Amino acid sequence: MTLSDNARVLSDNARIDRYRTRTVAGTPPIDRDDPTVWGEIGTPALADFDDNGYAIIDGLLDPYEVGDVAAEIQRLTSDPDLLLDERVIIERASNRVRSVFDVHRFSTLIGELVRESRIAGLARQVLGSEVYLHQTRVNYMPGFTGTGFYWHSDFETWHAEDGMPAPRAVSLSIALTDNFPFNGSLMVMPGSHRTFVPCQGETPPDHYRDSLREQEVGVPSQEAITDLAGKHGITQFTGRAGSALLFDSNLMHGSSGNITPFPRSNLFLVFNSVENTLLSPYAAPHPRPEYLANRDFTPLV
């Protein structure tokens, strides 16, 4: 069999939809048949990743680095021209910045940071391969008016709308402000990454334009959330600025709003395996823009 034949077979196998979602009728949860850890975990910080679907890394960035990154983010959001860019998402109610995507392209400092072995190396350990950046963003939750993110699995969206074949991707959320239990910090369900929850309802064209502000399609049912929470419980990622949460792409997570005076902001870096590159969407009319689903699969070096 030639190399081209091998590539065709791999592509055909990837098009077998083992995680069917966005159906007209409801579909029962699916037991995940892909590994969580594809490589070898050699550090204590990642020891429980396979069981829980996440790991907390304290002090990934030191205070000086946090200050430098925060200053870069402040510079970007203060640029009036950038506020007109579609990669900047504005809150509907407050008219304030909710997210900025593609930050590694906007900022040389962040672009260099994501390539460091202490950052990308975490993803390589878990995914067992070279990796590339599927997506980068900063999420803001300002004091008093910050709105949350409903329960969801990132992989459900990336599979349905981006064409990611398998949950062989991880996110790294780096706290740029202190994440308290009371200012909208991320909630996760430990162990929920082993269950794929299909969502009901077909994906509308250009769904991303609405979902980035408030998602209605591609969210699990209340019954599914209740069942997962009953089985796995709920915990929160809290920690000082500079701490980080590495979590599996299929981990169920969400956040409540922030009515405290203390803002919360996090840098999100999404790493995908170069052996899990995107195909055409499994359950959407067209692929999302590249700032949401990068199709340059060049490994990070």
Short mmCIF file of C-alpha atoms in Angstrom, two decimals:
data_model
loop_
_atom_site.label_atom_id
_atom_site.label_comp_id
_atom_site.label_asym_id
_atom_site.label_seq_id
_atom_site.Cartn_x
_atom_site.Cartn_y
_atom_site.Cartn_z
CA MET A 1 0.00 0.00 0.00
CA THR A 2 1.39 3.41 -0.97
CA LEU A 3 1.62 6.46 1.30
CA SER A 4 -1.29 8.05 -0.54
CA ASP A 5 -3.35 4.88 0.01
CA ASN A 6 -2.52 4.98 3.72
CA ALA A 7 -3.58 8.62 3.92
CA ARG A 8 -6.87 7.80 2.18
CA VAL A 9 -7.59 4.93 4.58
CA LEU A 10 -6.86 7.14 7.60
CA SER A 11 -9.10 9.85 6.20
CA ASP A 12 -11.91 7.36 5.53
CA ASN A 13 -11.62 5.98 9.07
CA ALA A 14 -11.73 9.48 10.53
CA ARG A 15 -14.94 10.17 8.62
CA ILE A 16 -16.65 7.34 10.51
CA ASP A 17 -18.65 9.43 12.96
CA ARG A 18 -18.22 7.76 16.35
CA TYR A 19 -19.49 10.85 18.19
CA ARG A 20 -22.74 11.67 16.43
CA THR A 21 -24.35 14.90 17.65
CA ARG A 22 -26.63 17.80 16.61
CA THR A 23 -29.38 15.33 15.72
CA VAL A 24 -33.06 16.11 15.22
CA ALA A 25 -34.07 13.55 17.85
CA GLY A 26 -32.28 13.12 21.16
CA THR A 27 -29.35 10.66 21.29
CA PRO A 28 -28.20 8.81 24.43
CA PRO A 29 -24.75 9.53 25.92
CA ILE A 30 -21.83 7.67 24.31
CA ASP A 31 -19.04 5.96 26.23
CA ARG A 32 -15.75 7.35 25.01
CA ASP A 33 -13.61 4.72 23.26
CA ASP A 34 -10.55 6.93 22.75
CA PRO A 35 -7.76 7.25 25.33
CA THR A 36 -7.48 10.30 27.56
CA VAL A 37 -3.70 10.04 27.82
CA TRP A 38 -2.06 9.08 24.54
CA GLY A 39 1.51 9.50 25.76
CA GLU A 40 3.32 8.83 29.03
CA ILE A 41 2.67 10.99 32.08
CA GLY A 42 6.01 11.55 33.75
CA THR A 43 5.23 14.42 36.12
CA PRO A 44 3.34 14.37 39.44
CA ALA A 45 1.26 17.38 38.36
CA LEU A 46 -0.37 15.31 35.60
CA ALA A 47 -0.65 12.06 37.57
CA ASP A 48 -4.45 12.23 37.93
CA PHE A 49 -5.16 13.56 34.45
CA ASP A 50 -6.36 10.21 33.11
CA ASP A 51 -8.87 9.75 35.94
CA ASN A 52 -10.12 13.31 36.33
CA GLY A 53 -9.67 14.73 32.84
CA TYR A 54 -7.78 17.73 34.18
CA ALA A 55 -4.76 18.84 36.20
CA ILE A 56 -3.95 22.06 38.06
CA ILE A 57 -0.45 23.48 37.65
CA ASP A 58 0.38 26.05 40.32
CA GLY A 59 2.69 28.90 39.38
CA LEU A 60 3.02 28.07 35.70
CA LEU A 61 3.76 31.76 35.13
CA ASP A 62 5.56 33.91 37.68
CA PRO A 63 4.13 37.30 38.72
CA TYR A 64 6.36 39.21 36.31
CA GLU A 65 5.23 37.07 33.39
CA VAL A 66 1.60 37.47 34.40
CA GLY A 67 2.11 41.23 34.44
CA ASP A 68 3.69 41.20 30.98
CA VAL A 69 0.89 39.11 29.46
CA ALA A 70 -1.80 41.18 31.18
CA ALA A 71 -0.21 44.36 29.85
CA GLU A 72 -0.23 42.89 26.33
CA ILE A 73 -3.92 42.05 26.66
CA GLN A 74 -4.68 45.54 27.95
CA ARG A 75 -2.82 47.01 24.98
CA LEU A 76 -4.86 44.93 22.56
CA THR A 77 -8.24 45.76 24.07
CA SER A 78 -7.37 49.46 24.21
CA ASP A 79 -6.75 49.57 20.45
CA PRO A 80 -9.88 51.12 18.90
CA ASP A 81 -9.13 49.56 15.52
CA LEU A 82 -8.98 46.09 17.05
CA LEU A 83 -12.46 46.48 18.55
CA LEU A 84 -13.79 46.43 14.97
CA ASP A 85 -12.12 43.08 14.26
CA GLU A 86 -14.43 40.04 14.18
CA ARG A 87 -11.99 38.20 16.43
CA VAL A 88 -13.04 40.49 19.29
CA ILE A 89 -16.34 39.35 20.82
CA ILE A 90 -18.47 41.98 22.58
CA GLU A 91 -21.02 41.22 25.33
CA ARG A 92 -24.56 41.83 24.14
CA ALA A 93 -25.85 43.32 27.38
CA SER A 94 -22.87 45.33 28.65
CA ASN A 95 -21.17 46.11 25.31
CA ARG A 96 -17.84 45.11 26.89
CA VAL A 97 -15.19 42.75 25.54
CA ARG A 98 -16.04 39.11 26.28
CA SER A 99 -13.27 37.32 24.34
CA VAL A 100 -10.36 38.03 22.02
CA PHE A 101 -9.36 35.20 19.70
CA ASP A 102 -6.08 34.62 17.87
CA VAL A 103 -4.10 36.40 20.60
CA HIS A 104 -0.92 34.50 19.70
CA ARG A 105 -1.04 36.23 16.30
CA PHE A 106 -1.80 39.68 17.73
CA SER A 107 1.01 39.46 20.30
CA THR A 108 4.62 38.38 19.69
CA LEU A 109 5.08 37.87 23.41
CA ILE A 110 2.19 35.40 23.63
CA GLY A 111 3.20 33.79 20.34
CA GLU A 112 6.60 32.97 21.84
CA LEU A 113 5.18 31.91 25.20
CA VAL A 114 2.89 29.22 23.76
CA ARG A 115 5.86 27.46 22.14
CA GLU A 116 7.83 27.05 25.37
CA SER A 117 8.29 23.47 26.54
CA ARG A 118 6.61 24.16 29.90
CA ILE A 119 3.48 25.17 27.93
CA ALA A 120 3.27 23.14 24.71
CA GLY A 121 5.20 20.31 26.39
CA LEU A 122 2.26 19.64 28.70
CA ALA A 123 0.07 19.00 25.67
CA ARG A 124 2.69 16.79 24.01
CA GLN A 125 2.89 14.65 27.16
CA VAL A 126 -0.86 14.03 27.26
CA LEU A 127 -1.48 13.72 23.52
CA GLY A 128 1.59 11.62 22.76
CA SER A 129 2.51 13.47 19.57
CA GLU A 130 3.56 16.80 18.16
CA VAL A 131 0.87 19.45 18.56
CA TYR A 132 -0.38 22.59 16.87
CA LEU A 133 -2.60 25.42 18.08
CA HIS A 134 -6.24 24.80 17.28
CA GLN A 135 -7.35 28.05 18.91
CA THR A 136 -6.17 30.77 21.30
CA ARG A 137 -8.23 33.34 23.15
CA VAL A 138 -8.53 35.50 26.22
CA ASN A 139 -11.81 35.35 28.14
CA TYR A 140 -12.85 38.27 30.29
CA MET A 141 -15.34 38.30 33.12
CA PRO A 142 -15.52 41.88 34.38
CA GLY A 143 -16.71 42.68 37.86
CA PHE A 144 -20.47 43.10 38.41
CA THR A 145 -21.49 42.43 34.79
CA GLY A 146 -19.52 39.36 33.68
CA THR A 147 -21.73 36.66 32.22
CA GLY A 148 -20.92 32.97 32.44
CA PHE A 149 -20.59 30.09 30.00
CA TYR A 150 -23.22 27.36 30.13
CA TRP A 151 -22.20 23.72 30.64
CA HIS A 152 -20.60 22.26 27.54
CA SER A 153 -17.96 19.95 26.10
CA ASP A 154 -15.55 21.78 23.81
CA PHE A 155 -15.07 18.64 21.75
CA GLU A 156 -18.78 18.52 20.92
CA THR A 157 -18.44 21.87 19.16
CA TRP A 158 -15.05 21.14 17.63
CA HIS A 159 -16.31 17.82 16.27
CA ALA A 160 -19.64 19.12 14.98
CA GLU A 161 -18.57 22.49 13.59
CA ASP A 162 -14.81 22.15 12.96
CA GLY A 163 -14.45 18.51 11.89
CA MET A 164 -12.15 17.35 14.71
CA PRO A 165 -12.28 13.52 14.44
CA ALA A 166 -11.47 12.47 18.02
CA PRO A 167 -11.09 14.07 21.48
CA ARG A 168 -7.31 14.12 21.16
CA ALA A 169 -6.95 17.76 22.17
CA VAL A 170 -6.40 19.66 25.40
CA SER A 171 -6.97 23.20 26.65
CA LEU A 172 -4.65 25.13 28.94
CA SER A 173 -6.36 27.92 30.88
CA ILE A 174 -3.84 30.29 32.49
CA ALA A 175 -5.18 32.65 35.15
CA LEU A 176 -4.25 36.27 34.50
CA THR A 177 -6.14 37.41 37.60
CA ASP A 178 -6.84 35.59 40.84
CA ASN A 179 -9.58 33.01 40.30
CA PHE A 180 -11.77 32.90 43.40
CA PRO A 181 -14.72 30.57 44.07
CA PHE A 182 -17.00 33.63 43.90
CA ASN A 183 -15.94 35.51 40.74
CA GLY A 184 -17.06 33.11 38.05
CA SER A 185 -14.20 30.62 38.15
CA LEU A 186 -14.44 27.58 35.90
CA MET A 187 -16.48 24.63 37.19
CA VAL A 188 -15.64 21.12 35.99
CA MET A 189 -17.06 17.62 36.47
CA PRO A 190 -14.13 15.28 37.24
CA GLY A 191 -14.36 12.11 35.16
CA SER A 192 -17.05 13.43 32.83
CA HIS A 193 -14.54 13.39 29.96
CA ARG A 194 -15.20 9.65 29.59
CA THR A 195 -18.78 10.29 28.43
CA PHE A 196 -19.67 12.10 25.22
CA VAL A 197 -23.02 13.87 25.50
CA PRO A 198 -24.68 14.40 22.09
CA CYS A 199 -26.71 17.58 21.67
CA GLN A 200 -30.07 17.93 19.99
CA GLY A 201 -30.81 20.40 17.21
CA GLU A 202 -29.28 21.04 13.81
CA THR A 203 -26.49 23.61 13.50
CA PRO A 204 -27.69 26.84 11.85
CA PRO A 205 -25.50 28.48 9.18
CA ASP A 206 -22.86 30.78 10.71
CA HIS A 207 -23.85 29.57 14.15
CA TYR A 208 -20.58 30.86 15.63
CA ARG A 209 -21.73 34.47 15.29
CA ASP A 210 -24.36 33.91 17.98
CA SER A 211 -22.79 31.06 19.97
CA LEU A 212 -19.69 33.06 20.93
CA ARG A 213 -21.95 35.49 22.78
CA GLU A 214 -24.62 33.10 23.98
CA GLN A 215 -24.78 29.46 22.93
CA GLU A 216 -28.15 27.76 22.48
CA VAL A 217 -27.35 24.98 19.99
CA GLY A 218 -24.66 22.51 21.03
CA VAL A 219 -25.45 22.54 24.74
CA PRO A 220 -26.38 19.40 26.69
CA SER A 221 -29.83 18.85 28.12
CA GLN A 222 -30.56 19.57 31.77
CA GLU A 223 -31.22 15.85 32.22
CA ALA A 224 -27.74 14.98 30.91
CA ILE A 225 -26.09 17.60 33.14
CA THR A 226 -28.02 16.36 36.17
CA ASP A 227 -26.95 12.79 35.49
CA LEU A 228 -23.26 13.68 35.03
CA ALA A 229 -23.22 15.90 38.12
CA GLY A 230 -24.79 13.11 40.15
CA LYS A 231 -22.13 10.65 39.01
CA HIS A 232 -19.06 12.87 39.10
CA GLY A 233 -19.77 15.89 41.25
CA ILE A 234 -18.60 19.44 40.51
CA THR A 235 -15.36 21.16 41.49
CA GLN A 236 -13.82 24.54 40.65
CA PHE A 237 -10.53 25.78 39.29
CA THR A 238 -9.34 28.42 41.72
CA GLY A 239 -5.89 29.82 42.23
CA ARG A 240 -3.60 32.81 42.12
CA ALA A 241 -2.76 34.57 38.90
CA GLY A 242 -0.21 32.46 37.02
CA SER A 243 -1.76 29.12 37.96
CA ALA A 244 -3.20 27.00 35.16
CA LEU A 245 -5.73 24.31 34.42
CA LEU A 246 -4.94 21.71 31.74
CA PHE A 247 -8.09 19.86 30.74
CA ASP A 248 -9.35 17.30 28.25
CA SER A 249 -11.38 18.50 25.28
CA ASN A 250 -14.42 16.45 26.31
CA LEU A 251 -14.50 17.49 29.97
CA MET A 252 -17.87 18.98 30.91
CA HIS A 253 -17.32 22.50 32.22
CA GLY A 254 -18.96 25.90 32.57
CA SER A 255 -18.99 29.04 34.69
CA SER A 256 -21.52 31.23 36.43
CA GLY A 257 -21.67 35.01 36.17
CA ASN A 258 -19.56 37.43 38.19
CA ILE A 259 -21.45 39.89 40.38
CA THR A 260 -18.43 40.63 42.58
CA PRO A 261 -16.12 43.66 42.17
CA PHE A 262 -13.25 41.30 41.30
CA PRO A 263 -12.75 40.76 37.54
CA ARG A 264 -11.52 37.44 36.17
CA SER A 265 -9.54 36.89 32.98
CA ASN A 266 -7.85 33.79 31.61
CA LEU A 267 -5.65 33.00 28.63
CA PHE A 268 -6.89 29.87 26.82
CA LEU A 269 -4.59 27.84 24.59
CA VAL A 270 -6.04 24.86 22.72
CA PHE A 271 -3.59 22.22 21.48
CA ASN A 272 -4.58 19.50 19.02
CA SER A 273 -2.55 16.48 17.97
CA VAL A 274 -1.05 16.61 14.48
CA GLU A 275 -2.52 13.10 14.13
CA ASN A 276 -6.04 14.46 14.73
CA THR A 277 -6.22 17.24 12.16
CA LEU A 278 -9.52 18.74 11.08
CA LEU A 279 -11.73 17.39 8.31
CA SER A 280 -14.99 18.86 7.06
CA PRO A 281 -17.55 19.49 9.83
CA TYR A 282 -19.48 16.46 11.03
CA ALA A 283 -22.66 18.39 11.83
CA ALA A 284 -22.53 21.89 10.35
CA PRO A 285 -22.99 23.37 6.87
CA HIS A 286 -19.55 25.02 6.69
CA PRO A 287 -16.30 25.15 8.70
CA ARG A 288 -15.91 27.99 11.18
CA PRO A 289 -13.32 30.75 10.50
CA GLU A 290 -9.66 29.90 11.03
CA TYR A 291 -9.37 32.08 14.14
CA LEU A 292 -11.78 29.61 15.77
CA ALA A 293 -10.50 26.44 14.10
CA ASN A 294 -6.97 26.77 12.76
CA ARG A 295 -6.31 24.68 9.65
CA ASP A 296 -2.58 25.33 9.55
CA PHE A 297 -1.44 22.07 11.14
CA THR A 298 2.24 23.02 11.39
CA PRO A 299 3.69 21.56 14.64
CA LEU A 300 4.82 24.02 17.29
CA VAL A 301 8.59 24.17 17.62
#
